[in-house]
Coordinates of C-alpha atoms in Angstrom, one line a residue:
M1 CA 11.3 25.9 22.1
S2 CA 9.4 28.4 19.9
D3 CA 7.1 27.4 17.3
Q4 CA 7.7 29.5 14.8
P5 CA 8.7 27.0 12.0
L6 CA 12.7 27.8 10.6
P7 CA 12.6 29.4 7.2
A8 CA 12.9 27.0 5.0
A9 CA 13.1 27.4 0.7
P10 CA 10.0 27.2 -1.7
L11 CA 8.4 23.3 -2.5
P12 CA 8.2 23.1 -6.3
R13 CA 8.2 19.5 -6.9
R14 CA 11.6 17.7 -8.4
A15 CA 11.7 15.4 -11.0
P16 CA 13.6 12.9 -9.5
R17 CA 16.8 11.1 -11.5
E18 CA 16.2 7.5 -12.4
T19 CA 19.5 6.2 -10.6
H20 CA 18.3 8.1 -7.2
S21 CA 17.7 5.5 -4.4
Q22 CA 14.6 6.1 -1.5
F23 CA 17.5 6.2 0.7
T24 CA 18.9 9.6 -0.3
L25 CA 15.8 11.5 1.1
F26 CA 17.7 11.0 4.5
G27 CA 19.9 14.2 2.8
E28 CA 17.2 16.1 2.7
R29 CA 15.0 17.9 4.7
R30 CA 12.2 17.9 3.0
F31 CA 11.7 14.2 4.4
A32 CA 14.2 13.8 7.1
P33 CA 13.1 15.8 9.6
F34 CA 9.9 14.5 9.0
F35 CA 10.7 10.9 8.9
W36 CA 12.5 11.0 12.3
T37 CA 9.5 12.8 13.9
Q38 CA 7.6 10.8 12.9
F39 CA 9.4 7.6 14.1
L40 CA 10.0 8.8 16.9
G41 CA 6.4 9.6 17.8
A42 CA 6.1 5.4 17.2
L43 CA 9.1 4.7 18.7
N44 CA 7.6 6.5 22.0
D45 CA 3.5 4.8 21.3
N46 CA 5.7 1.5 21.4
V47 CA 8.2 1.6 24.9
F48 CA 4.9 3.6 26.1
K49 CA 1.9 0.5 25.2
V50 CA 3.7 -2.5 25.2
G51 CA 5.6 -1.7 28.8
F52 CA 2.6 -1.5 30.1
S53 CA 0.8 -4.6 27.9
S54 CA 4.0 -6.5 29.7
L55 CA 3.8 -5.5 33.7
V56 CA 0.2 -6.0 33.3
T57 CA 0.7 -9.1 31.8
F58 CA 3.8 -10.7 34.0
Q59 CA 3.2 -8.0 36.9
T60 CA -0.7 -9.0 37.1
A61 CA -0.8 -8.4 41.5
R62 CA 0.6 -4.8 41.2
F63 CA -2.0 -3.8 39.1
S64 CA -5.5 -3.9 41.3
G65 CA -8.8 -4.4 39.4
V66 CA -6.7 -6.1 35.9
D67 CA -7.6 -9.2 33.8
A68 CA -3.5 -10.6 32.4
K69 CA -5.3 -12.4 29.9
T70 CA -7.5 -9.1 28.1
A71 CA -5.7 -6.8 29.4
A72 CA -3.5 -6.1 25.9
F73 CA -6.3 -6.3 23.9
L74 CA -8.2 -3.9 26.1
I75 CA -5.0 -1.4 25.5
S76 CA -5.8 -1.4 21.7
A77 CA -8.7 -1.0 22.6
I78 CA -9.0 2.2 24.2
F79 CA -5.5 3.6 22.5
I80 CA -8.1 3.3 18.7
L81 CA -10.9 4.5 19.8
P82 CA -9.6 8.8 19.7
F83 CA -9.5 7.6 15.7
V84 CA -13.4 6.6 16.3
L85 CA -14.2 9.7 18.0
F86 CA -11.6 13.2 16.4
S87 CA -10.7 11.6 13.2
A88 CA -13.2 13.8 11.2
T89 CA -11.7 17.1 13.2
S90 CA -8.0 16.2 12.5
G91 CA -8.8 15.7 8.9
Q92 CA -10.3 19.1 8.6
I93 CA -7.5 20.5 11.3
A94 CA -4.7 19.5 8.6
D95 CA -6.3 20.9 5.6
K96 CA -7.0 24.5 6.9
Y97 CA -3.6 24.6 9.0
D98 CA 0.8 24.6 8.8
K99 CA 1.0 20.9 8.9
A100 CA 4.9 21.9 10.3
K101 CA 2.8 23.9 12.9
L102 CA 0.3 21.4 13.9
T103 CA 3.8 18.5 14.1
R104 CA 5.3 20.7 17.0
W105 CA 1.9 20.9 18.3
V106 CA 1.4 17.5 18.5
K107 CA 5.7 16.8 19.7
T108 CA 4.2 19.8 22.8
F109 CA 1.4 17.5 23.9
E110 CA 3.5 14.0 23.6
I111 CA 5.2 15.9 26.3
A112 CA 2.4 16.2 28.7
V113 CA 1.5 13.3 28.1
M114 CA 3.9 11.4 28.6
L115 CA 4.5 13.3 32.5
I116 CA 1.3 11.5 33.2
G117 CA 2.2 8.2 32.1
G118 CA 5.2 8.3 34.3
A119 CA 3.1 9.1 37.2
G120 CA 0.8 6.4 36.1
F121 CA 4.4 4.0 35.9
V122 CA 5.9 5.1 39.0
T123 CA 2.4 4.7 41.3
H124 CA 1.5 1.4 39.1
H125 CA -1.4 3.1 38.7
A126 CA -4.2 1.7 35.6
P127 CA -6.2 4.1 35.5
L128 CA -3.8 6.7 35.0
L129 CA -2.0 4.7 32.4
Y130 CA -5.3 3.6 30.3
L131 CA -5.4 7.4 30.6
C132 CA -2.4 8.2 28.8
T133 CA -3.3 6.2 26.5
F134 CA -5.8 7.7 25.5
L135 CA -4.5 10.5 24.9
M136 CA -2.0 8.8 22.9
G137 CA -3.9 7.4 21.0
V138 CA -5.4 11.2 20.7
H139 CA -1.9 12.0 19.6
S140 CA -1.5 9.2 17.4
T141 CA -5.3 11.2 16.0
V142 CA -4.3 14.5 15.3
F143 CA -0.6 13.2 13.1
G144 CA -1.9 10.8 11.2
P145 CA -3.4 13.0 8.4
V146 CA -0.8 15.1 8.5
K147 CA 1.7 12.6 8.7
Y148 CA 0.5 11.1 4.8
A149 CA -0.6 14.0 3.6
Y150 CA 2.6 15.4 4.3
L151 CA 4.2 12.6 2.1
P152 CA 2.3 14.0 -1.8
Q153 CA 3.3 17.2 -0.6
H154 CA 6.4 17.2 -1.0
L155 CA 7.4 14.2 -2.8
D156 CA 7.4 14.0 -6.5
D157 CA 4.8 11.6 -7.5
R158 CA 7.6 9.0 -8.4
E159 CA 9.3 9.1 -4.8
L160 CA 6.3 8.1 -3.4
V161 CA 6.2 5.1 -3.2
G162 CA 9.6 5.2 -1.9
G163 CA 8.6 7.6 0.8
N164 CA 6.2 5.5 1.5
G165 CA 8.2 2.4 2.2
L166 CA 10.7 4.7 4.2
V167 CA 7.9 6.0 6.7
E168 CA 6.5 2.2 6.4
M169 CA 9.7 0.8 7.4
G170 CA 10.7 3.4 9.9
T171 CA 7.4 2.6 11.8
F172 CA 8.0 -0.7 12.2
V173 CA 11.9 -0.3 13.1
A174 CA 10.1 1.8 15.3
I175 CA 7.9 -0.8 16.6
L176 CA 11.2 -3.0 16.4
I177 CA 12.8 -1.0 18.8
G178 CA 10.4 -0.1 21.2
T179 CA 9.6 -3.8 21.7
I180 CA 13.0 -4.2 22.7
V181 CA 13.4 -1.6 24.8
G182 CA 9.7 -1.4 26.4
G183 CA 9.7 -5.0 27.4
A184 CA 13.6 -4.3 28.3
A185 CA 12.4 -1.7 31.0
A186 CA 9.3 -3.9 32.0
A187 CA 11.3 -6.8 33.0
A188 CA 13.8 -4.6 35.0
S189 CA 12.6 -5.9 38.3
D190 CA 11.8 -3.0 40.6
L191 CA 13.8 -0.2 38.4
G192 CA 11.4 -1.3 35.5
A193 CA 8.2 1.4 36.3
W194 CA 11.0 4.3 36.7
L195 CA 12.8 3.4 33.2
L196 CA 9.4 3.2 31.4
A197 CA 9.1 6.8 32.5
G198 CA 11.6 8.4 31.8
T199 CA 12.3 6.7 28.4
C200 CA 9.0 7.5 27.2
L201 CA 9.7 11.2 28.0
V202 CA 13.3 10.9 26.7
V203 CA 12.0 10.0 23.4
A204 CA 8.7 12.9 23.5
L205 CA 11.8 15.7 24.1
I206 CA 13.9 14.5 21.3
G207 CA 11.0 14.8 19.1
R208 CA 9.9 17.5 19.5
S209 CA 13.4 18.5 19.3
A210 CA 13.2 16.7 15.4
S211 CA 9.5 18.7 14.9
S212 CA 11.4 22.1 14.8
W213 CA 13.2 21.1 11.3
V214 CA 10.2 20.1 9.4
P215 CA 10.4 22.6 6.2
V216 CA 6.7 24.6 5.6
S217 CA 4.1 22.8 4.7
P218 CA 1.2 25.6 3.4
A219 CA -2.0 24.8 4.2
P220 CA -3.5 23.4 0.7
Q221 CA -7.3 25.7 1.8
P222 CA -6.5 27.2 5.0
Q223 CA -10.7 29.2 4.7
L224 CA -12.1 26.2 5.6
R225 CA -14.6 26.3 8.3
I226 CA -14.1 23.4 10.6
N227 CA -17.0 21.1 11.5
W228 CA -16.7 20.7 15.8
N229 CA -19.7 17.8 15.3
P230 CA -17.6 14.0 15.2
I231 CA -21.3 12.6 13.6
T232 CA -21.5 14.8 10.9
E233 CA -18.1 15.4 9.7
T234 CA -16.8 11.6 9.5
W235 CA -20.3 11.3 7.4
R236 CA -19.0 13.9 5.5
N237 CA -15.5 12.8 5.3
L238 CA -16.5 9.4 4.0
A239 CA -19.0 10.4 1.6
L240 CA -16.4 12.5 0.6
A241 CA -13.5 9.4 0.2
R242 CA -16.2 7.4 -1.5
Q243 CA -16.3 10.0 -4.6
N244 CA -13.4 7.3 -5.6
R245 CA -15.1 3.9 -5.8
T246 CA -11.5 3.0 -6.3
V247 CA -9.6 5.3 -3.4
F248 CA -12.0 4.1 -1.1
L249 CA -12.1 0.4 -1.4
S250 CA -8.5 1.2 -0.3
L251 CA -9.1 2.3 2.2
L252 CA -11.1 -0.4 3.2
G253 CA -8.3 -2.8 2.3
I254 CA -5.9 -0.9 4.5
S255 CA -8.4 -1.2 7.3
W256 CA -8.4 -4.5 6.4
L257 CA -4.7 -5.1 7.2
W258 CA -4.9 -3.6 10.3
F259 CA -7.5 -5.5 11.5
V260 CA -5.3 -7.9 10.4
G261 CA -1.7 -7.0 12.6
A262 CA -3.7 -5.5 15.3
T263 CA -4.9 -9.3 15.4
F264 CA -1.6 -10.3 15.5
L265 CA 0.3 -8.1 17.2
T266 CA -2.1 -8.0 20.5
S267 CA -2.2 -11.6 20.4
F268 CA 2.0 -11.7 20.7
F269 CA 1.7 -11.4 24.7
S270 CA -0.7 -14.6 25.4
Y271 CA 0.8 -16.6 22.0
A272 CA 4.4 -16.4 23.8
K273 CA 2.8 -17.1 27.7
D274 CA 0.6 -19.5 26.9
V275 CA 1.6 -21.8 23.7
L276 CA 5.1 -21.5 23.7
S277 CA 5.6 -21.1 27.5
A278 CA 7.8 -18.9 26.5
D279 CA 8.8 -15.5 28.8
P280 CA 8.9 -11.6 28.0
D281 CA 11.6 -12.2 26.1
V282 CA 9.8 -14.3 23.8
V283 CA 7.8 -11.9 23.1
T284 CA 9.9 -9.5 21.7
V285 CA 12.0 -11.8 19.5
L286 CA 7.9 -12.3 17.9
L287 CA 7.5 -8.3 17.4
A288 CA 11.5 -8.0 16.4
T289 CA 10.7 -10.8 13.8
F290 CA 7.5 -9.1 12.6
S291 CA 8.7 -5.7 12.3
V292 CA 11.5 -6.8 10.8
G293 CA 9.6 -8.2 7.9
I294 CA 7.2 -5.6 6.9
G295 CA 9.2 -3.4 7.8
T296 CA 12.3 -5.6 4.6
G297 CA 8.8 -5.5 2.5
S298 CA 8.1 -1.9 2.9
L299 CA 12.0 -1.0 1.0
L300 CA 11.9 -3.7 -1.5
C301 CA 8.4 -2.5 -2.8
E302 CA 9.9 0.2 -4.5
R303 CA 12.0 -2.4 -6.4
L304 CA 9.6 -4.2 -7.1
S305 CA 7.4 -1.6 -8.4
K306 CA 9.7 -0.1 -10.5
R307 CA 9.2 3.3 -9.0
R308 CA 5.9 3.7 -9.2
V309 CA 3.0 3.0 -8.2
E310 CA 2.0 -0.5 -8.6
I311 CA -1.1 -1.5 -7.1
G312 CA -0.7 -5.4 -8.5
L313 CA 1.7 -6.0 -5.3
V314 CA -1.2 -5.4 -3.1
P315 CA -3.1 -9.2 -4.0
L316 CA 0.3 -10.4 -4.0
G317 CA 1.0 -9.5 -0.4
S318 CA -3.0 -10.5 0.3
I319 CA -1.9 -13.8 -1.0
G320 CA 1.3 -14.6 1.4
I321 CA -0.4 -12.9 4.4
S322 CA -3.0 -16.0 4.3
V323 CA -0.5 -18.2 3.3
F324 CA 2.2 -18.1 6.1
A325 CA -0.8 -17.3 8.6
L326 CA -2.5 -20.7 8.1
D327 CA 1.0 -21.7 8.3
L328 CA 1.9 -20.5 11.5
Y329 CA -1.3 -21.9 12.8
W330 CA -0.2 -25.4 11.9
A331 CA 3.6 -24.8 13.2
S332 CA 1.9 -23.8 16.2
R333 CA -0.1 -27.2 17.0
G334 CA 1.4 -30.4 19.4
L335 CA 4.1 -27.5 20.9
P336 CA 5.5 -29.7 24.0
L337 CA 4.9 -27.5 27.0
P338 CA 8.1 -27.8 29.3
G339 CA 5.7 -26.5 32.1
R340 CA 8.0 -23.5 32.7
L341 CA 8.7 -20.8 30.8
I342 CA 11.6 -20.7 28.9
G343 CA 13.9 -17.8 27.7
V344 CA 15.0 -16.5 24.3
G345 CA 18.2 -19.2 23.8
E346 CA 16.5 -22.2 24.6
F347 CA 13.2 -20.6 22.4
L348 CA 15.7 -20.7 19.5
A349 CA 17.8 -23.9 20.0
H350 CA 14.2 -25.8 18.6
A351 CA 13.7 -26.1 15.0
R352 CA 9.8 -25.8 14.9
H353 CA 10.2 -22.2 16.8
W354 CA 12.3 -21.8 13.6
R355 CA 9.0 -22.6 11.7
I356 CA 7.1 -20.3 13.3
L357 CA 9.6 -17.5 13.3
A358 CA 9.9 -18.1 8.9
D359 CA 5.8 -17.6 9.3
L360 CA 5.8 -14.4 11.4
F361 CA 8.9 -12.5 8.7
L362 CA 7.5 -13.9 5.6
L363 CA 3.7 -13.0 6.9
A364 CA 4.7 -9.4 8.1
M365 CA 6.8 -8.6 4.4
F366 CA 4.1 -9.7 2.0
G367 CA 1.9 -7.3 4.5
G368 CA 4.7 -4.9 3.6
F369 CA 3.7 -5.1 -0.3
Y370 CA 0.1 -4.9 0.3
S371 CA 0.1 -1.6 2.3
V372 CA 2.8 0.3 0.6
P373 CA 1.1 0.3 -2.7
L374 CA -2.7 1.3 -0.9
Y375 CA -1.1 3.9 0.7
A376 CA 0.8 5.5 -2.7
L377 CA -2.5 4.9 -4.5
I378 CA -4.5 6.9 -2.3
Q379 CA -2.3 9.6 -2.0
S380 CA -1.5 9.7 -6.0
R381 CA -5.1 10.0 -6.8
S382 CA -6.7 11.9 -3.6
Q383 CA -7.1 15.8 -4.5
S384 CA -4.7 17.6 -2.5
T385 CA -7.3 19.8 -1.3
H386 CA -9.5 16.8 0.7
R387 CA -6.2 14.9 1.2
A388 CA -5.6 15.0 5.0
R389 CA -9.7 14.2 5.1
I390 CA -9.5 11.3 2.6
I391 CA -7.0 10.3 5.4
A392 CA -8.6 11.2 8.0
A393 CA -11.2 9.2 6.8
N394 CA -8.9 6.1 6.8
N395 CA -8.2 6.4 10.5
I396 CA -11.6 6.4 11.0
L397 CA -12.1 3.2 8.9
N398 CA -9.0 1.9 10.6
A399 CA -9.9 2.5 13.8
F400 CA -13.3 0.9 13.5
F401 CA -11.6 -2.4 12.5
M402 CA -9.0 -2.1 15.1
I403 CA -11.7 -2.1 17.6
V404 CA -13.9 -5.0 15.6
S405 CA -10.5 -6.9 15.8
A406 CA -10.0 -6.8 19.5
L407 CA -13.5 -7.5 20.4
M408 CA -13.9 -10.9 18.2
A409 CA -10.2 -11.8 19.7
I410 CA -11.3 -11.2 22.8
A411 CA -15.3 -13.7 22.2
L412 CA -13.1 -16.1 19.9
T413 CA -11.2 -16.2 23.5
A414 CA -13.9 -16.2 25.9
A415 CA -14.9 -19.1 23.7
G416 CA -12.2 -20.8 24.1
V417 CA -10.8 -20.5 21.0
S418 CA -7.1 -20.6 21.5
I419 CA -4.3 -18.7 20.1
P420 CA -3.0 -20.4 17.0
G421 CA -7.2 -20.7 16.4
L422 CA -7.5 -16.8 16.3
F423 CA -4.4 -16.8 13.8
A424 CA -5.9 -19.0 10.9
V425 CA -9.9 -17.8 11.3
T426 CA -8.3 -14.6 10.4
A427 CA -6.7 -16.1 7.7
L428 CA -9.4 -17.4 6.2
L429 CA -11.3 -14.2 6.8
N430 CA -8.0 -12.5 4.7
I431 CA -9.0 -15.1 1.8
A432 CA -12.6 -14.1 1.8
V433 CA -12.3 -10.1 2.2
A434 CA -9.5 -10.0 -0.2
A435 CA -11.7 -12.2 -3.3
Y436 CA -14.7 -9.4 -2.5
I437 CA -12.7 -6.5 -2.5
Y438 CA -10.4 -8.0 -6.3
S439 CA -14.4 -8.4 -7.7
L440 CA -15.6 -5.0 -6.7
V441 CA -12.2 -3.1 -8.1
P442 CA -10.8 -5.6 -11.2
E443 CA -8.0 -3.2 -11.7
F444 CA -6.2 -4.4 -8.5
L445 CA -6.0 -8.7 -10.0
L446 CA -5.6 -7.5 -14.1
R447 CA -2.7 -5.3 -12.0
F448 CA -1.3 -8.2 -10.2
I449 CA -1.5 -10.8 -14.0
A450 CA 0.6 -8.0 -15.3
W451 CA 3.1 -7.7 -12.7
L452 CA 2.7 -11.6 -12.5
L453 CA 4.1 -12.4 -16.5
V454 CA 6.6 -9.9 -16.8
H455 CA 8.6 -11.1 -13.5
T456 CA 7.7 -14.1 -14.2
F457 CA 8.4 -15.1 -18.4
Y458 CA 9.8 -12.2 -19.5
R459 CA 12.5 -9.3 -18.2
I460 CA 11.3 -6.3 -20.0
R461 CA 13.5 -3.8 -21.2
L462 CA 11.9 -0.3 -21.8
V463 CA 13.0 2.6 -23.9
H464 CA 11.5 6.1 -23.5
A465 CA 8.6 4.5 -21.4
E466 CA 8.5 8.1 -19.8
R467 CA 6.8 8.8 -23.3
I468 CA 3.9 7.2 -21.8
P469 CA 2.1 10.4 -19.9
E470 CA 1.3 10.0 -16.0
E471 CA -1.7 13.0 -16.8
G472 CA -3.8 13.7 -19.7
A473 CA -5.6 11.9 -22.1
A474 CA -3.8 10.1 -25.3
V475 CA -4.0 7.1 -27.3
L476 CA -1.6 4.9 -27.6
V477 CA -1.3 2.8 -31.5
C478 CA 0.7 -0.3 -30.5
N479 CA 1.7 -3.5 -33.0
H480 CA -0.1 -6.7 -32.6
V481 CA 2.0 -10.5 -31.8
S482 CA 0.2 -11.6 -28.9
Y483 CA -2.4 -12.2 -26.7
V484 CA -1.0 -10.7 -23.8
D485 CA 0.2 -7.5 -25.3
A486 CA -1.9 -5.4 -23.4
V487 CA -1.5 -7.0 -20.1
V488 CA 2.6 -6.4 -21.0
I489 CA 2.1 -2.6 -21.0
M490 CA -0.1 -2.0 -18.7
A491 CA 2.3 -4.0 -16.4
E492 CA 4.5 -0.5 -17.8
S493 CA 2.2 2.4 -17.7
P494 CA 2.1 4.7 -14.9
R495 CA -1.7 4.8 -15.0
P496 CA -5.3 2.7 -16.1
I497 CA -5.5 2.4 -20.2
R498 CA -8.8 2.1 -21.5
F499 CA -7.7 -0.8 -24.4
V500 CA -10.1 -1.2 -27.5
M501 CA -9.8 -5.0 -28.0
D502 CA -11.9 -7.1 -30.3
H503 CA -15.6 -8.0 -29.1
R504 CA -14.4 -12.2 -29.0
I505 CA -12.5 -11.8 -26.4
F506 CA -15.4 -10.7 -23.8
R507 CA -16.8 -14.1 -24.4
T508 CA -14.2 -16.2 -22.6
P509 CA -15.2 -16.6 -19.0
F510 CA -12.4 -15.5 -16.9
A511 CA -10.7 -13.1 -19.7
G512 CA -14.1 -11.5 -20.6
W513 CA -15.0 -10.4 -17.0
L514 CA -11.3 -9.4 -16.3
F515 CA -11.7 -6.8 -18.8
R516 CA -15.1 -5.9 -19.0
H517 CA -14.3 -5.3 -14.9
G518 CA -11.0 -3.4 -16.3
K519 CA -13.4 -1.0 -18.7
A520 CA -12.1 -2.5 -22.4
I521 CA -14.0 -1.5 -25.1
P522 CA -15.5 -3.9 -27.1
I523 CA -15.3 -3.4 -30.8
A524 CA -16.1 -5.5 -34.0
P525 CA -15.9 -4.9 -37.9
A526 CA -18.7 -2.8 -39.4
H527 CA -19.4 -5.8 -41.3
E528 CA -20.1 -7.9 -38.3
D529 CA -21.7 -5.8 -36.0
A530 CA -21.5 -1.8 -37.2
A531 CA -24.3 -0.3 -33.8
M532 CA -21.0 -2.3 -32.1
L533 CA -18.5 -0.6 -33.8
E534 CA -20.3 3.0 -33.2
R535 CA -20.5 2.5 -29.2
A536 CA -16.5 1.6 -29.6
Y537 CA -16.1 5.0 -30.9
D538 CA -18.2 6.5 -28.4
A539 CA -16.5 5.0 -25.6
C540 CA -13.2 6.7 -26.5
A541 CA -14.6 9.6 -26.9
A542 CA -16.0 9.8 -23.6
A543 CA -12.5 7.8 -22.0
L544 CA -10.8 10.9 -23.7
A545 CA -13.0 13.5 -22.8
E546 CA -12.4 11.8 -19.7
G547 CA -8.4 13.0 -19.2
E548 CA -7.5 8.6 -19.8
L549 CA -5.5 6.9 -21.8
V550 CA -6.7 5.1 -25.2
C551 CA -4.7 2.0 -26.8
I552 CA -5.3 0.1 -30.2
F553 CA -3.7 -1.9 -31.9
P554 CA -4.8 -0.6 -35.5
E555 CA -3.8 -4.4 -37.2
G556 CA -7.0 -5.7 -36.3
K557 CA -6.0 -9.2 -35.7
L558 CA -2.9 -10.6 -34.3
T559 CA -0.1 -11.5 -36.7
R560 CA 1.1 -14.6 -38.2
D561 CA 3.5 -14.3 -39.9
G562 CA 5.7 -11.6 -37.7
E563 CA 5.2 -8.6 -40.3
I564 CA 2.8 -5.9 -38.9
N565 CA -0.4 -6.3 -40.6
P566 CA -1.5 -3.4 -42.3
F567 CA -3.1 -0.5 -39.7
R568 CA -6.6 0.9 -40.2
Q569 CA -8.4 4.2 -39.6
G570 CA -9.4 4.0 -36.4
V571 CA -7.5 5.8 -34.3
T572 CA -8.0 8.7 -37.5
R573 CA -11.7 8.2 -37.2
I574 CA -10.5 8.9 -32.9
V575 CA -8.5 11.4 -33.1
A576 CA -10.3 13.3 -35.5
R577 CA -13.5 13.2 -33.1
T578 CA -11.0 13.6 -29.9
P579 CA -8.0 15.6 -30.4
V580 CA -5.3 14.9 -28.6
P581 CA -1.4 13.4 -28.7
V582 CA -1.0 9.6 -30.7
I583 CA 1.8 7.8 -29.0
P584 CA 3.1 5.4 -31.1
V585 CA 4.2 1.7 -28.7
A586 CA 6.1 -1.0 -30.6
L587 CA 6.4 -4.8 -28.5
R588 CA 9.3 -6.7 -29.7
G589 CA 9.9 -10.6 -28.3
L590 CA 7.0 -12.5 -28.2
R591 CA 6.9 -14.4 -31.2
G592 CA 6.8 -17.5 -31.0
S593 CA 5.8 -17.2 -27.6
V594 CA 3.2 -19.7 -26.1
F595 CA 0.7 -16.4 -25.8
S596 CA 1.2 -15.7 -30.3
R597 CA 0.0 -17.2 -32.9
H598 CA 3.6 -19.1 -34.1
A599 CA 3.2 -22.2 -36.0
D600 CA 5.3 -23.5 -33.1
A601 CA 3.2 -22.2 -29.8
R602 CA 2.9 -25.1 -28.2
W603 CA 3.6 -26.1 -25.4
P604 CA 6.2 -27.2 -23.8
R605 CA 8.6 -25.6 -27.4
P606 CA 7.7 -21.8 -25.8
I607 CA 8.4 -22.0 -22.7
K608 CA 11.6 -22.3 -22.9
K609 CA 11.5 -19.3 -24.9
G610 CA 9.0 -17.4 -22.6
M611 CA 10.2 -17.9 -19.5
M612 CA 12.5 -14.9 -18.6
S613 CA 13.0 -14.2 -22.3
R614 CA 13.5 -11.2 -23.6
L615 CA 11.2 -8.6 -24.4
T616 CA 11.4 -5.0 -24.7
L617 CA 8.3 -2.4 -25.0
A618 CA 9.5 1.0 -27.1
V619 CA 7.7 4.4 -26.9
G620 CA 7.9 7.1 -29.4
E621 CA 7.9 10.4 -29.7
P622 CA 4.4 11.6 -29.3
L623 CA 2.5 12.6 -32.1
P624 CA -0.6 15.5 -32.8
P625 CA -3.3 14.1 -34.0
E626 CA -3.2 15.7 -37.4
A627 CA 0.0 14.4 -38.2
A628 CA -1.0 10.2 -36.7
T629 CA -2.1 8.7 -40.2
P630 CA -2.6 4.8 -40.4
E631 CA 0.9 4.7 -42.7
T632 CA 2.7 7.2 -41.0
L633 CA 2.0 5.6 -37.4
Q634 CA 2.7 2.0 -39.6
R635 CA 6.1 3.4 -40.5
I636 CA 7.3 4.6 -37.3
V637 CA 5.7 2.1 -34.8
A638 CA 7.9 -0.9 -37.2
D639 CA 11.2 1.4 -37.2
L640 CA 10.7 1.1 -33.2
R641 CA 10.0 -3.1 -33.6
G642 CA 13.5 -3.3 -35.1
A643 CA 14.4 -6.1 -37.2
R644 CA 13.5 -8.5 -34.0
R645 CA 9.6 -9.8 -33.4

């Protein structure tokens, strides 16, 4: 096969039509060949690892010097060791060379690795299989930065969530199929080793063929000089990732998910055998349930996020992970032990086992809600010239967390902690880690509250929301109807907004903490605190100079009667100092809810109106700064709002 890329059209970014589903990407060359290439790579990883793990767990006697109880954890640790050693180098390579050529090289390397693995299977030679495990880790280490840097190079920003969802779904469907194929082949008596060897080689060959169709993906930094010292380059990559605090903490969040996922996935063999008294086929059912769950969650992300990078789904995901991991612990306690290994039919005949499957499915589904937005956030907020190295930094952190996961599992198991106990420990640790990350970056929590509000209390209709710019500085001007106006606007914005808010809000414990860490700007009238007013204008100027969005409610207070109060001169002062476009925004439908100052806005009556009531957010045409007078803005906002309040 030639390593020369097939002729490809130029790669202009397309603006996807709103009616497009993420599945239409399967019909486009910029996505489909890459998807199937990575899918087949993940499939082969899992056919090999599951087959190897199954053989050493249930046919231990054929492998000398292998401990069946810790073999699965050891295989996992060996596989991820190359991520620690070589991720820094692979990130540089992905930034320096065409990603299509790198993809084809990696897939050729996979064929050679599977020849080694095949020899290990047919001879039952554990050291050779451990070597193949390490080399497959090298394969995934090199491909990782290519995989996640490829997507933002070929997909529009509004396709990133859908594209990442498909890739995550594909990865876990590959895990599912690889689990079934690897487990079935390993269980095929004396032919199992030969079946595993042949399957892995055939999948590698098909993957190499698919990679030939991946389109040209020009290197973002071809002049980059590669630093071959993995230690210094690893440190440099981590320092590069730390330049953007939100991106770096998102990397940590993804790495923590790999910690949680690795703990569960590598425990399934022992969990099935020692807790459920089940045979290897039940392991396949457990892994299949987990894979379908995370694939479902990944696909749902596009619908739940409205095709935006919606990080509000991340806290929702972390909550679900802990809830269902703890329920899995409780569901696994006191299960009857039949004294023999049961099959799939007998396993499914028990109602308590269905609860276990439901917990695994929902835990994994919420894991999809957690991971897809984080990957899309990293891709969208990283500089294109450094994106692959940022992904490499992520792989380094992932590897470290997965090694710690394996070590923790080995230590706790050796100390007598059961597998369900290990699940409970992981769930509690997840609560602590999530609380820590969200305290450092309240943007996640703010977006979650905003997402929750607009998906429980309201059905939001958007009118020209695309007029809120996805990049560049601008001032949003909105009428002030309720205490949640800022949260509603935030929920429908494609990017963070710096809200100018009454200083008294910052005195309340929870809301004050949230908005303060969300970089809201406190403001007071000149007669109350002239110095604070000037600081507010300074903060607005600084934010606009950095290309951020600033939102102000020029009425200065909530409406009491539903009418729009006169707009004040604050907007004029802001744009006089920093001339940027001004975008009028109107909210309607919040009047009379519990969040407004309506005379009847008290419990329980407003619930009847508030729960899933209709709310509209209308966005007007941007105005040049010289035309944005208070009178003009008030008239436009009133027209956008209409008669409904």
